Amino acid sequence: MNQNHNASPKIAIYPGSFDPITNGHIDIVERAAALFDQVIVALAANSAKTLLFDLEERRAMITEAVVHLHNVTVADTTGLMIEYAAQSHAIALIRGLRAISDFEYEFQMALMNRKLAPNILTVFLMPHDKYTYLNSSIIREVASFGGDVSQFVPPGVAKRLTAKFSNRR
Ligand code: ADP
């Protein structure tokens, strides 16, 4: 395996659809920012998922949520994540692991990515256990029924969720 002997900054990519970003994602970004010189939150512009928020909205919410982290930036990405990682001179892909249920899919992705790009590491980080049950889809669902999600997402996200669903009701 290649060792990074020179002084080039250690860059990591944290990919996802972030629809919307939650306190669980932010927990992972903070851990990654403490480990790497630079973290790029790679926002999937062409996600196969049906999304609630468009690209601009998702990017704005992430940018607001990471403003306190000076080595974190946000970028729109399309296509293969390892290609984007290589272009950005990243040495690692960050993934959050919440529960056993995440494991099988994440394991498969990590092994496939290692076959495709042996020099890029997948680094799994665990969030604080108070975030292990959180995901974007449960947040969207609770908010769609008018539930209060303010303890699970940053204030800007809670506001946008309320606005989005009050328009729809
Ligand atoms: P994807 O579209 O890849 O599922 P997500 O935005 O849902 O993207 O998640 C991006 C990454 O963040 C994934 O590695 C996922 O496991 C992780 N993640 C999502 N929610 C949490 C959470 N509550 N705690 C820790 N990691 C999380």
PDB file of C-alpha atoms and ligand atoms in Angstrom:
ATOM      1  CA  MET A   1       0.000   0.000   0.000  1.00  0.00           C
ATOM      2  CA  ASN A   2       1.139   3.523  -0.738  1.00  0.00           C
ATOM      3  CA  GLN A   3       2.186   5.549   2.258  1.00  0.00           C
ATOM      4  CA  ASN A   4       1.805   9.300   2.223  1.00  0.00           C
ATOM      5  CA  HIS A   5       5.397  10.321   2.970  1.00  0.00           C
ATOM      6  CA  ASN A   6       5.228  13.823   1.578  1.00  0.00           C
ATOM      7  CA  ALA A   7       3.676  16.866   3.138  1.00  0.00           C
ATOM      8  CA  SER A   8       0.611  17.026   0.879  1.00  0.00           C
ATOM      9  CA  PRO A   9      -2.576  17.711   2.807  1.00  0.00           C
ATOM     10  CA  LYS A  10      -4.650  14.693   3.759  1.00  0.00           C
ATOM     11  CA  ILE A  11      -7.997  15.163   2.060  1.00  0.00           C
ATOM     12  CA  ALA A  12     -11.132  13.104   2.707  1.00  0.00           C
ATOM     13  CA  ILE A  13     -14.441  13.034   0.850  1.00  0.00           C
ATOM     14  CA  TYR A  14     -17.726  12.539   2.706  1.00  0.00           C
ATOM     15  CA  PRO A  15     -20.308  11.586   0.063  1.00  0.00           C
ATOM     16  CA  GLY A  16     -24.077  11.434   0.376  1.00  0.00           C
ATOM     17  CA  SER A  17     -27.378  12.852  -0.737  1.00  0.00           C
ATOM     18  CA  PHE A  18     -27.998  14.794   2.491  1.00  0.00           C
ATOM     19  CA  ASP A  19     -31.751  15.215   1.919  1.00  0.00           C
ATOM     20  CA  PRO A  20     -31.538  16.965   4.369  1.00  0.00           C
ATOM     21  CA  ILE A  21     -28.351  17.046   6.449  1.00  0.00           C
ATOM     22  CA  THR A  22     -29.016  15.875  10.044  1.00  0.00           C
ATOM     23  CA  ASN A  23     -27.142  16.150  13.339  1.00  0.00           C
ATOM     24  CA  GLY A  24     -25.911  12.581  12.671  1.00  0.00           C
ATOM     25  CA  HIS A  25     -24.186  13.686   9.460  1.00  0.00           C
ATOM     26  CA  ILE A  26     -22.723  16.707  11.245  1.00  0.00           C
ATOM     27  CA  ASP A  27     -21.341  14.465  13.994  1.00  0.00           C
ATOM     28  CA  ILE A  28     -19.517  12.435  11.311  1.00  0.00           C
ATOM     29  CA  VAL A  29     -18.197  15.558   9.540  1.00  0.00           C
ATOM     30  CA  GLU A  30     -16.823  16.877  12.832  1.00  0.00           C
ATOM     31  CA  ARG A  31     -15.024  13.595  13.545  1.00  0.00           C
ATOM     32  CA  ALA A  32     -13.585  13.524  10.021  1.00  0.00           C
ATOM     33  CA  ALA A  33     -12.497  17.172  10.264  1.00  0.00           C
ATOM     34  CA  ALA A  34     -10.488  16.304  13.357  1.00  0.00           C
ATOM     35  CA  LEU A  35      -8.706  13.473  11.520  1.00  0.00           C
ATOM     36  CA  PHE A  36      -8.002  14.992   8.099  1.00  0.00           C
ATOM     37  CA  ASP A  37      -6.507  18.286   6.911  1.00  0.00           C
ATOM     38  CA  GLN A  38      -9.442  18.900   4.625  1.00  0.00           C
ATOM     39  CA  VAL A  39     -12.885  17.321   4.312  1.00  0.00           C
ATOM     40  CA  ILE A  40     -15.041  17.769   1.220  1.00  0.00           C
ATOM     41  CA  VAL A  41     -18.732  17.047   1.721  1.00  0.00           C
ATOM     42  CA  ALA A  42     -19.554  15.605  -1.691  1.00  0.00           C
ATOM     43  CA  LEU A  43     -23.174  16.264  -2.454  1.00  0.00           C
ATOM     44  CA  ALA A  44     -24.673  13.829  -4.953  1.00  0.00           C
ATOM     45  CA  ALA A  45     -26.124  16.039  -7.678  1.00  0.00           C
ATOM     46  CA  ASN A  46     -27.617  13.135  -9.622  1.00  0.00           C
ATOM     47  CA  SER A  47     -28.902  10.946  -6.830  1.00  0.00           C
ATOM     48  CA  ALA A  48     -31.127   8.079  -7.957  1.00  0.00           C
ATOM     49  CA  LYS A  49     -33.315   8.745  -4.933  1.00  0.00           C
ATOM     50  CA  THR A  50     -36.499  10.768  -5.052  1.00  0.00           C
ATOM     51  CA  LEU A  51     -35.476  13.906  -3.248  1.00  0.00           C
ATOM     52  CA  LEU A  52     -37.417  16.384  -1.154  1.00  0.00           C
ATOM     53  CA  PHE A  53     -34.862  19.204  -1.472  1.00  0.00           C
ATOM     54  CA  ASP A  54     -33.195  20.291  -4.692  1.00  0.00           C
ATOM     55  CA  LEU A  55     -29.444  20.615  -5.078  1.00  0.00           C
ATOM     56  CA  GLU A  56     -29.294  24.323  -4.162  1.00  0.00           C
ATOM     57  CA  GLU A  57     -31.333  23.797  -1.007  1.00  0.00           C
ATOM     58  CA  ARG A  58     -29.287  20.800   0.107  1.00  0.00           C
ATOM     59  CA  ARG A  59     -26.039  22.663  -0.577  1.00  0.00           C
ATOM     60  CA  ALA A  60     -27.234  25.754   1.335  1.00  0.00           C
ATOM     61  CA  MET A  61     -28.232  23.646   4.360  1.00  0.00           C
ATOM     62  CA  ILE A  62     -24.871  21.840   4.454  1.00  0.00           C
ATOM     63  CA  THR A  63     -22.898  25.064   4.003  1.00  0.00           C
ATOM     64  CA  GLU A  64     -24.728  26.641   6.954  1.00  0.00           C
ATOM     65  CA  ALA A  65     -24.274  23.540   9.108  1.00  0.00           C
ATOM     66  CA  VAL A  66     -20.487  23.280   8.629  1.00  0.00           C
ATOM     67  CA  VAL A  67     -19.664  26.982   8.879  1.00  0.00           C
ATOM     68  CA  HIS A  68     -17.922  26.363  12.239  1.00  0.00           C
ATOM     69  CA  LEU A  69     -15.511  23.859  10.643  1.00  0.00           C
ATOM     70  CA  HIS A  70     -12.763  25.749   8.819  1.00  0.00           C
ATOM     71  CA  ASN A  71     -11.338  22.733   6.998  1.00  0.00           C
ATOM     72  CA  VAL A  72     -14.681  21.560   5.565  1.00  0.00           C
ATOM     73  CA  THR A  73     -16.000  22.525   2.123  1.00  0.00           C
ATOM     74  CA  VAL A  74     -19.035  21.435   0.107  1.00  0.00           C
ATOM     75  CA  ALA A  75     -18.957  20.326  -3.539  1.00  0.00           C
ATOM     76  CA  ASP A  76     -21.579  19.083  -6.005  1.00  0.00           C
ATOM     77  CA  THR A  77     -20.589  15.782  -7.558  1.00  0.00           C
ATOM     78  CA  THR A  78     -21.836  13.483 -10.268  1.00  0.00           C
ATOM     79  CA  GLY A  79     -20.678  10.063 -11.328  1.00  0.00           C
ATOM     80  CA  LEU A  80     -18.363   7.672  -9.582  1.00  0.00           C
ATOM     81  CA  MET A  81     -17.311   8.818  -6.145  1.00  0.00           C
ATOM     82  CA  ILE A  82     -13.857   7.293  -6.357  1.00  0.00           C
ATOM     83  CA  GLU A  83     -13.216   9.218  -9.586  1.00  0.00           C
ATOM     84  CA  TYR A  84     -14.168  12.422  -7.872  1.00  0.00           C
ATOM     85  CA  ALA A  85     -11.972  11.435  -4.920  1.00  0.00           C
ATOM     86  CA  ALA A  86      -8.991  10.801  -7.202  1.00  0.00           C
ATOM     87  CA  GLN A  87      -9.493  14.121  -9.030  1.00  0.00           C
ATOM     88  CA  SER A  88      -9.590  15.909  -5.683  1.00  0.00           C
ATOM     89  CA  HIS A  89      -6.406  14.137  -4.535  1.00  0.00           C
ATOM     90  CA  ALA A  90      -8.344  12.627  -1.642  1.00  0.00           C
ATOM     91  CA  ILE A  91      -6.878   9.689   0.241  1.00  0.00           C
ATOM     92  CA  ALA A  92     -10.100   8.592   1.919  1.00  0.00           C
ATOM     93  CA  LEU A  93     -13.858   8.242   1.612  1.00  0.00           C
ATOM     94  CA  ILE A  94     -15.729   8.746   4.867  1.00  0.00           C
ATOM     95  CA  ARG A  95     -18.869   6.766   5.636  1.00  0.00           C
ATOM     96  CA  GLY A  96     -20.986   6.791   8.767  1.00  0.00           C
ATOM     97  CA  LEU A  97     -21.884   3.464  10.353  1.00  0.00           C
ATOM     98  CA  ARG A  98     -24.942   3.506  12.546  1.00  0.00           C
ATOM     99  CA  ALA A  99     -26.009  -0.048  12.980  1.00  0.00           C
ATOM    100  CA  ILE A 100     -25.633  -3.568  11.690  1.00  0.00           C
ATOM    101  CA  SER A 101     -28.258  -2.669   9.107  1.00  0.00           C
ATOM    102  CA  ASP A 102     -25.776  -0.280   7.429  1.00  0.00           C
ATOM    103  CA  PHE A 103     -23.007  -2.821   7.453  1.00  0.00           C
ATOM    104  CA  GLU A 104     -23.756  -5.136   4.556  1.00  0.00           C
ATOM    105  CA  TYR A 105     -24.295  -2.430   1.965  1.00  0.00           C
ATOM    106  CA  GLU A 106     -21.360  -0.369   3.219  1.00  0.00           C
ATOM    107  CA  PHE A 107     -19.057  -3.417   3.251  1.00  0.00           C
ATOM    108  CA  GLN A 108     -19.995  -4.235  -0.339  1.00  0.00           C
ATOM    109  CA  MET A 109     -19.449  -0.630  -1.504  1.00  0.00           C
ATOM    110  CA  ALA A 110     -16.131  -0.338   0.315  1.00  0.00           C
ATOM    111  CA  LEU A 111     -14.798  -3.554  -1.209  1.00  0.00           C
ATOM    112  CA  MET A 112     -15.955  -2.575  -4.691  1.00  0.00           C
ATOM    113  CA  ASN A 113     -14.367   0.860  -4.339  1.00  0.00           C
ATOM    114  CA  ARG A 114     -11.134  -0.745  -3.151  1.00  0.00           C
ATOM    115  CA  LYS A 115     -11.075  -2.958  -6.250  1.00  0.00           C
ATOM    116  CA  LEU A 116     -11.628   0.090  -8.463  1.00  0.00           C
ATOM    117  CA  ALA A 117      -9.245   2.411  -6.615  1.00  0.00           C
ATOM    118  CA  PRO A 118      -6.865   0.537  -4.284  1.00  0.00           C
ATOM    119  CA  ASN A 119      -5.207   3.744  -3.044  1.00  0.00           C
ATOM    120  CA  ILE A 120      -8.374   5.306  -1.666  1.00  0.00           C
ATOM    121  CA  LEU A 121      -9.299   4.135   1.815  1.00  0.00           C
ATOM    122  CA  THR A 122     -12.847   3.860   3.077  1.00  0.00           C
ATOM    123  CA  VAL A 123     -12.941   5.112   6.651  1.00  0.00           C
ATOM    124  CA  PHE A 124     -15.983   4.229   8.765  1.00  0.00           C
ATOM    125  CA  LEU A 125     -16.819   6.513  11.634  1.00  0.00           C
ATOM    126  CA  MET A 126     -19.473   5.908  14.286  1.00  0.00           C
ATOM    127  CA  PRO A 127     -21.594   8.815  15.430  1.00  0.00           C
ATOM    128  CA  HIS A 128     -22.463   9.458  19.055  1.00  0.00           C
ATOM    129  CA  ASP A 129     -25.011   6.805  20.024  1.00  0.00           C
ATOM    130  CA  LYS A 130     -27.749   9.421  20.374  1.00  0.00           C
ATOM    131  CA  TYR A 131     -27.664   9.712  16.565  1.00  0.00           C
ATOM    132  CA  THR A 132     -27.607   6.050  15.649  1.00  0.00           C
ATOM    133  CA  TYR A 133     -31.328   5.879  14.865  1.00  0.00           C
ATOM    134  CA  LEU A 134     -31.354   9.061  12.782  1.00  0.00           C
ATOM    135  CA  ASN A 135     -31.620   9.178   9.051  1.00  0.00           C
ATOM    136  CA  SER A 136     -32.841  11.739   6.550  1.00  0.00           C
ATOM    137  CA  SER A 137     -35.901   9.746   5.540  1.00  0.00           C
ATOM    138  CA  ILE A 138     -37.292   9.470   9.073  1.00  0.00           C
ATOM    139  CA  ILE A 139     -36.763  13.204   9.495  1.00  0.00           C
ATOM    140  CA  ARG A 140     -38.678  13.901   6.267  1.00  0.00           C
ATOM    141  CA  GLU A 141     -41.473  11.614   7.369  1.00  0.00           C
ATOM    142  CA  VAL A 142     -41.878  13.114  10.853  1.00  0.00           C
ATOM    143  CA  ALA A 143     -41.721  16.650   9.445  1.00  0.00           C
ATOM    144  CA  SER A 144     -44.293  15.809   6.759  1.00  0.00           C
ATOM    145  CA  PHE A 145     -46.806  15.061   9.518  1.00  0.00           C
ATOM    146  CA  GLY A 146     -45.981  18.287  11.328  1.00  0.00           C
ATOM    147  CA  GLY A 147     -43.735  16.694  13.991  1.00  0.00           C
ATOM    148  CA  ASP A 148     -41.038  18.757  15.687  1.00  0.00           C
ATOM    149  CA  VAL A 149     -37.617  17.698  14.370  1.00  0.00           C
ATOM    150  CA  SER A 150     -35.649  20.600  15.820  1.00  0.00           C
ATOM    151  CA  GLN A 151     -33.582  18.402  18.145  1.00  0.00           C
ATOM    152  CA  PHE A 152     -32.369  16.239  15.244  1.00  0.00           C
ATOM    153  CA  VAL A 153     -31.369  18.791  12.606  1.00  0.00           C
ATOM    154  CA  PRO A 154     -29.701  22.226  12.531  1.00  0.00           C
ATOM    155  CA  PRO A 155     -32.082  25.225  12.937  1.00  0.00           C
ATOM    156  CA  GLY A 156     -31.858  26.177   9.239  1.00  0.00           C
ATOM    157  CA  VAL A 157     -32.948  22.674   8.229  1.00  0.00           C
ATOM    158  CA  ALA A 158     -35.876  22.629  10.685  1.00  0.00           C
ATOM    159  CA  LYS A 159     -37.035  25.966   9.258  1.00  0.00           C
ATOM    160  CA  ARG A 160     -36.876  24.753   5.661  1.00  0.00           C
ATOM    161  CA  LEU A 161     -38.717  21.535   6.511  1.00  0.00           C
ATOM    162  CA  THR A 162     -41.521  23.490   8.171  1.00  0.00           C
ATOM    163  CA  ALA A 163     -41.733  25.839   5.184  1.00  0.00           C
ATOM    164  CA  LYS A 164     -41.709  23.002   2.666  1.00  0.00           C
ATOM    165  CA  PHE A 165     -44.482  21.041   4.340  1.00  0.00           C
ATOM    166  CA  SER A 166     -46.659  24.007   5.281  1.00  0.00           C
ATOM    167  CA  ASN A 167     -46.701  24.879   1.558  1.00  0.00           C
ATOM    168  CA  ARG A 168     -47.900  21.378   0.810  1.00  0.00           C
ATOM    169  CA  ARG A 169     -50.629  21.166   3.434  1.00  0.00           C
TER     170      ARG A 169
HETATM  171  P1  ADP B   1     -26.675   8.120   0.946  1.00  0.00           P
HETATM  172  O1  ADP B   1     -27.420   8.776  -0.148  1.00  0.00           O
HETATM  173  O2  ADP B   1     -25.286   7.660   0.609  1.00  0.00           O
HETATM  174  O3  ADP B   1     -27.444   7.148   1.792  1.00  0.00           O
HETATM  175  P2  ADP B   1     -26.889   9.878   3.158  1.00  0.00           P
HETATM  176  O4  ADP B   1     -26.867  11.349   3.028  1.00  0.00           O
HETATM  177  O5  ADP B   1     -28.139   9.251   3.638  1.00  0.00           O
HETATM  178  O6  ADP B   1     -26.377   9.349   1.820  1.00  0.00           O
HETATM  179  O7  ADP B   1     -25.705   9.429   4.103  1.00  0.00           O
HETATM  180  C1  ADP B   1     -24.383   9.744   3.830  1.00  0.00           C
HETATM  181  C2  ADP B   1     -23.504   9.047   4.828  1.00  0.00           C
HETATM  182  O8  ADP B   1     -23.838   9.504   6.132  1.00  0.00           O
HETATM  183  C3  ADP B   1     -23.619   7.544   4.871  1.00  0.00           C
HETATM  184  O9  ADP B   1     -22.345   7.017   5.125  1.00  0.00           O
HETATM  185  C4  ADP B   1     -24.524   7.274   6.041  1.00  0.00           C
HETATM  186  O10 ADP B   1     -24.250   6.034   6.643  1.00  0.00           O
HETATM  187  C5  ADP B   1     -24.086   8.399   6.973  1.00  0.00           C
HETATM  188  N1  ADP B   1     -25.141   8.755   7.925  1.00  0.00           N
HETATM  189  C6  ADP B   1     -26.420   9.081   7.687  1.00  0.00           C
HETATM  190  N2  ADP B   1     -27.100   9.330   8.824  1.00  0.00           N
HETATM  191  C7  ADP B   1     -26.201   9.150   9.831  1.00  0.00           C
HETATM  192  C8  ADP B   1     -26.269   9.222  11.266  1.00  0.00           C
HETATM  193  N3  ADP B   1     -27.405   9.506  11.899  1.00  0.00           N
HETATM  194  N4  ADP B   1     -25.149   8.967  11.951  1.00  0.00           N
HETATM  195  C9  ADP B   1     -24.015   8.651  11.297  1.00  0.00           C
HETATM  196  N5  ADP B   1     -23.876   8.536   9.991  1.00  0.00           N
HETATM  197  C10 ADP B   1     -24.943   8.787   9.249  1.00  0.00           C
END
